[in-house]
Amino acid sequence: MSTLIRRLQIAGRRNWTMLFTIGDYLAGMLISVATALVVRALVWPGMDMVIAMLIGMAVGMVLHFVLGLVLSALLGMFETMMPGSLIGMYGGMLFGMRDSMAAGSATLGATALVGAVFGAIVVLGVKIYDRTLRGPVVDAAG
Amino acid sequence: MDTATQRKWDKASRTLDLFAFAEDRRLGPHKRRLFSKMSGATLMVAAGTGNDFKFFPPSMNVVAIDISPKMLERAALKAATYTGSIELREMDVCALEFAGATFDTVVTACTFCSVPKPIVGLRELRRVLKPNGQILMFEHVRSAIGPLGILMDLMTPLVSRFGPDLNRDTVGNVQKAGFRLRRVENVYLDVVKIIEAVKEA
């Protein structure tokens, strides 16, 4: 009986881990798509690139903060906010730069797709970096 | 008593448990592993709404303090379901009402991101710990990763109005308060950490 309970507990933990992982990617993609679309709406080709990048950064920071706060309740504060902040701030700047140069996607769908890909790549990068950093950094007890 | 901090956390007590669902499942096992090292008379600092009581080993005698009476009202409900004893007291970590060398263990969970004078608070904890007593901390700190650290610096002035500071150097503060680090572990990136330290005799 105790073995069965232990197996069920392990299976439950695995399911939550998988759901949270999927959720992390979806959250990152959502924040990134929203940032890409709003920046595209605000930045026009020929806009001063510095202004465009500042607008992109501000939009990304506000969006990641609002969306991240809501999604944090489902996915965890740190796991949502850390990649979300990178996507919002740095993604917003990149999208702003791109749109000011008229080098952006031709359609809204393509903009959203690029946003989603960018978000997924940042989440993946953060997950890989997390794996490499996790564990003891000081262990005086031996 | 720091009434500004008290008011801030009284307000936050209404929403803190909304984040418990995911935090418990993702970070709970790490907290349980850390708190399993609790021994002897134990002080928990910043009990909050008592959400972390369930990660304590069973049958411990714990004194849990918080600066916010509203937090403690909620914590009382969870303390009542704990198998050991949890005594709740309203207190500021920077001005503890305990005699020196009272506790064997001090535990914190996301506490020193929110204490306005962290080194003063940590020195107070060192005072109330017995010689060779331990402090077990589950804390988030400023990232040393360039882009993330800058973001945390930028976001702190906004977030700290209603929540914690994001850019604390808690590992450094623990050392500045006179503790010897026993173990530091990264739990998520280099942001969420387990910090274990001792008060040397």
PDB file of C-alpha atoms in Angstrom, chain B residues 16-125:
ATOM      1  CA  LEU B  16      -0.474  36.693  -0.499  1.00  0.00           C
ATOM      2  CA  ASP B  17      -2.246  33.334  -0.492  1.00  0.00           C
ATOM      3  CA  LEU B  18      -3.259  33.741  -4.150  1.00  0.00           C
ATOM      4  CA  PHE B  19       0.293  32.787  -5.074  1.00  0.00           C
ATOM      5  CA  ALA B  20       0.446  29.757  -2.779  1.00  0.00           C
ATOM      6  CA  PHE B  21      -0.893  27.208  -5.286  1.00  0.00           C
ATOM      7  CA  ALA B  22       2.085  27.266  -7.634  1.00  0.00           C
ATOM      8  CA  GLU B  23       4.724  28.271  -5.077  1.00  0.00           C
ATOM      9  CA  ASP B  24       3.823  25.300  -2.867  1.00  0.00           C
ATOM     10  CA  ARG B  25       4.171  22.851  -5.720  1.00  0.00           C
ATOM     11  CA  ARG B  26       7.329  24.303  -7.256  1.00  0.00           C
ATOM     12  CA  LEU B  27       9.262  25.527  -4.224  1.00  0.00           C
ATOM     13  CA  GLY B  28       7.580  23.597  -1.408  1.00  0.00           C
ATOM     14  CA  PRO B  29       9.831  20.503  -1.684  1.00  0.00           C
ATOM     15  CA  HIS B  30      12.926  22.723  -1.311  1.00  0.00           C
ATOM     16  CA  LYS B  31      11.442  24.428   1.752  1.00  0.00           C
ATOM     17  CA  ARG B  32      10.530  21.076   3.283  1.00  0.00           C
ATOM     18  CA  ARG B  33      14.103  19.836   2.709  1.00  0.00           C
ATOM     19  CA  LEU B  34      15.548  22.973   4.343  1.00  0.00           C
ATOM     20  CA  PHE B  35      13.169  23.013   7.289  1.00  0.00           C
ATOM     21  CA  SER B  36      13.862  19.329   7.996  1.00  0.00           C
ATOM     22  CA  LYS B  37      17.115  20.633   9.530  1.00  0.00           C
ATOM     23  CA  MET B  38      15.214  22.547  12.231  1.00  0.00           C
ATOM     24  CA  SER B  39      16.166  21.452  15.721  1.00  0.00           C
ATOM     25  CA  GLY B  40      15.549  22.619  19.280  1.00  0.00           C
ATOM     26  CA  ALA B  41      13.826  25.879  20.149  1.00  0.00           C
ATOM     27  CA  THR B  42      12.961  27.508  16.829  1.00  0.00           C
ATOM     28  CA  LEU B  43      12.093  31.046  15.817  1.00  0.00           C
ATOM     29  CA  MET B  44      10.387  31.721  12.494  1.00  0.00           C
ATOM     30  CA  VAL B  45      10.744  35.292  11.278  1.00  0.00           C
ATOM     31  CA  ALA B  46       8.000  36.792   9.118  1.00  0.00           C
ATOM     32  CA  ALA B  47       5.457  34.013   9.401  1.00  0.00           C
ATOM     33  CA  GLY B  48       3.257  35.763   6.850  1.00  0.00           C
ATOM     34  CA  THR B  49      -0.093  34.038   6.450  1.00  0.00           C
ATOM     35  CA  GLY B  50       1.428  30.831   7.811  1.00  0.00           C
ATOM     36  CA  ASN B  51       1.618  29.193   4.420  1.00  0.00           C
ATOM     37  CA  ASP B  52       5.018  27.666   5.181  1.00  0.00           C
ATOM     38  CA  PHE B  53       3.984  25.970   8.436  1.00  0.00           C
ATOM     39  CA  LYS B  54       3.022  22.859   6.476  1.00  0.00           C
ATOM     40  CA  PHE B  55       6.669  22.393   5.462  1.00  0.00           C
ATOM     41  CA  PHE B  56       7.867  22.201   9.083  1.00  0.00           C
ATOM     42  CA  PRO B  57       8.793  18.788  10.457  1.00  0.00           C
ATOM     43  CA  PRO B  58       6.047  17.476  12.752  1.00  0.00           C
ATOM     44  CA  SER B  59       5.967  18.090  16.498  1.00  0.00           C
ATOM     45  CA  MET B  60       8.291  21.098  16.644  1.00  0.00           C
ATOM     46  CA  ASN B  61       7.971  23.931  19.162  1.00  0.00           C
ATOM     47  CA  VAL B  62       8.113  27.111  17.126  1.00  0.00           C
ATOM     48  CA  VAL B  63       7.712  30.784  17.963  1.00  0.00           C
ATOM     49  CA  ALA B  64       6.648  32.601  14.778  1.00  0.00           C
ATOM     50  CA  ILE B  65       6.769  36.387  14.573  1.00  0.00           C
ATOM     51  CA  ASP B  66       5.492  38.884  12.026  1.00  0.00           C
ATOM     52  CA  ILE B  67       5.299  42.653  11.947  1.00  0.00           C
ATOM     53  CA  SER B  68       1.772  42.562  10.492  1.00  0.00           C
ATOM     54  CA  PRO B  69      -1.204  41.753  12.732  1.00  0.00           C
ATOM     55  CA  LYS B  70      -3.345  41.026   9.659  1.00  0.00           C
ATOM     56  CA  MET B  71      -0.851  38.393   8.523  1.00  0.00           C
ATOM     57  CA  LEU B  72      -0.897  36.855  11.981  1.00  0.00           C
ATOM     58  CA  GLU B  73      -4.709  36.675  11.974  1.00  0.00           C
ATOM     59  CA  ARG B  74      -4.506  34.467   8.882  1.00  0.00           C
ATOM     60  CA  ALA B  75      -1.502  32.549  10.197  1.00  0.00           C
ATOM     61  CA  ALA B  76      -3.439  31.599  13.338  1.00  0.00           C
ATOM     62  CA  LEU B  77      -5.810  29.442  11.292  1.00  0.00           C
ATOM     63  CA  LYS B  78      -2.907  27.483   9.782  1.00  0.00           C
ATOM     64  CA  ALA B  79      -1.021  27.251  13.081  1.00  0.00           C
ATOM     65  CA  ALA B  80      -4.067  25.536  14.574  1.00  0.00           C
ATOM     66  CA  THR B  81      -3.724  22.635  12.104  1.00  0.00           C
ATOM     67  CA  TYR B  82       0.004  22.060  12.782  1.00  0.00           C
ATOM     68  CA  THR B  83       0.858  18.886  14.704  1.00  0.00           C
ATOM     69  CA  GLY B  84       3.374  20.631  17.003  1.00  0.00           C
ATOM     70  CA  SER B  85       3.151  23.976  18.721  1.00  0.00           C
ATOM     71  CA  ILE B  86       3.346  27.362  17.000  1.00  0.00           C
ATOM     72  CA  GLU B  87       3.163  30.476  19.157  1.00  0.00           C
ATOM     73  CA  LEU B  88       2.413  33.601  17.102  1.00  0.00           C
ATOM     74  CA  ARG B  89       3.693  37.011  18.209  1.00  0.00           C
ATOM     75  CA  GLU B  90       3.588  40.459  16.626  1.00  0.00           C
ATOM     76  CA  MET B  91       7.164  41.706  16.562  1.00  0.00           C
ATOM     77  CA  ASP B  92       9.685  43.617  14.470  1.00  0.00           C
ATOM     78  CA  VAL B  93      12.777  41.555  13.634  1.00  0.00           C
ATOM     79  CA  CYS B  94      14.893  44.681  14.183  1.00  0.00           C
ATOM     80  CA  ALA B  95      13.755  44.930  17.810  1.00  0.00           C
ATOM     81  CA  LEU B  96      13.226  41.408  19.130  1.00  0.00           C
ATOM     82  CA  GLU B  97      11.735  41.074  22.609  1.00  0.00           C
ATOM     83  CA  PHE B  98      13.593  37.826  23.374  1.00  0.00           C
ATOM     84  CA  ALA B  99      16.576  37.452  25.674  1.00  0.00           C
ATOM     85  CA  GLY B 100      19.954  36.701  24.116  1.00  0.00           C
ATOM     86  CA  ALA B 101      20.806  33.063  23.319  1.00  0.00           C
ATOM     87  CA  THR B 102      17.168  31.878  23.401  1.00  0.00           C
ATOM     88  CA  PHE B 103      16.893  29.832  20.206  1.00  0.00           C
ATOM     89  CA  ASP B 104      18.718  26.905  18.595  1.00  0.00           C
ATOM     90  CA  THR B 105      17.350  27.553  15.120  1.00  0.00           C
ATOM     91  CA  VAL B 106      16.008  30.555  13.225  1.00  0.00           C
ATOM     92  CA  VAL B 107      14.099  29.996   9.969  1.00  0.00           C
ATOM     93  CA  THR B 108      13.074  32.533   7.340  1.00  0.00           C
ATOM     94  CA  ALA B 109      11.215  32.232   4.040  1.00  0.00           C
ATOM     95  CA  CYS B 110      11.326  35.221   1.681  1.00  0.00           C
ATOM     96  CA  THR B 111      11.851  37.529   4.640  1.00  0.00           C
ATOM     97  CA  PHE B 112      15.013  39.572   4.145  1.00  0.00           C
ATOM     98  CA  CYS B 113      13.789  40.949   0.825  1.00  0.00           C
ATOM     99  CA  SER B 114      11.302  42.905   2.914  1.00  0.00           C
ATOM    100  CA  VAL B 115      13.096  43.966   6.092  1.00  0.00           C
ATOM    101  CA  PRO B 116      14.020  47.658   5.619  1.00  0.00           C
ATOM    102  CA  LYS B 117      17.249  47.315   7.648  1.00  0.00           C
ATOM    103  CA  PRO B 118      18.365  43.761   6.876  1.00  0.00           C
ATOM    104  CA  ILE B 119      21.719  43.828   8.657  1.00  0.00           C
ATOM    105  CA  VAL B 120      20.129  45.214  11.841  1.00  0.00           C
ATOM    106  CA  GLY B 121      17.537  42.424  11.673  1.00  0.00           C
ATOM    107  CA  LEU B 122      20.148  39.744  11.061  1.00  0.00           C
ATOM    108  CA  ARG B 123      22.257  41.027  13.980  1.00  0.00           C
ATOM    109  CA  GLU B 124      19.179  40.755  16.197  1.00  0.00           C
ATOM    110  CA  LEU B 125      18.723  37.153  15.065  1.00  0.00           C
TER     111      LEU B 125
END
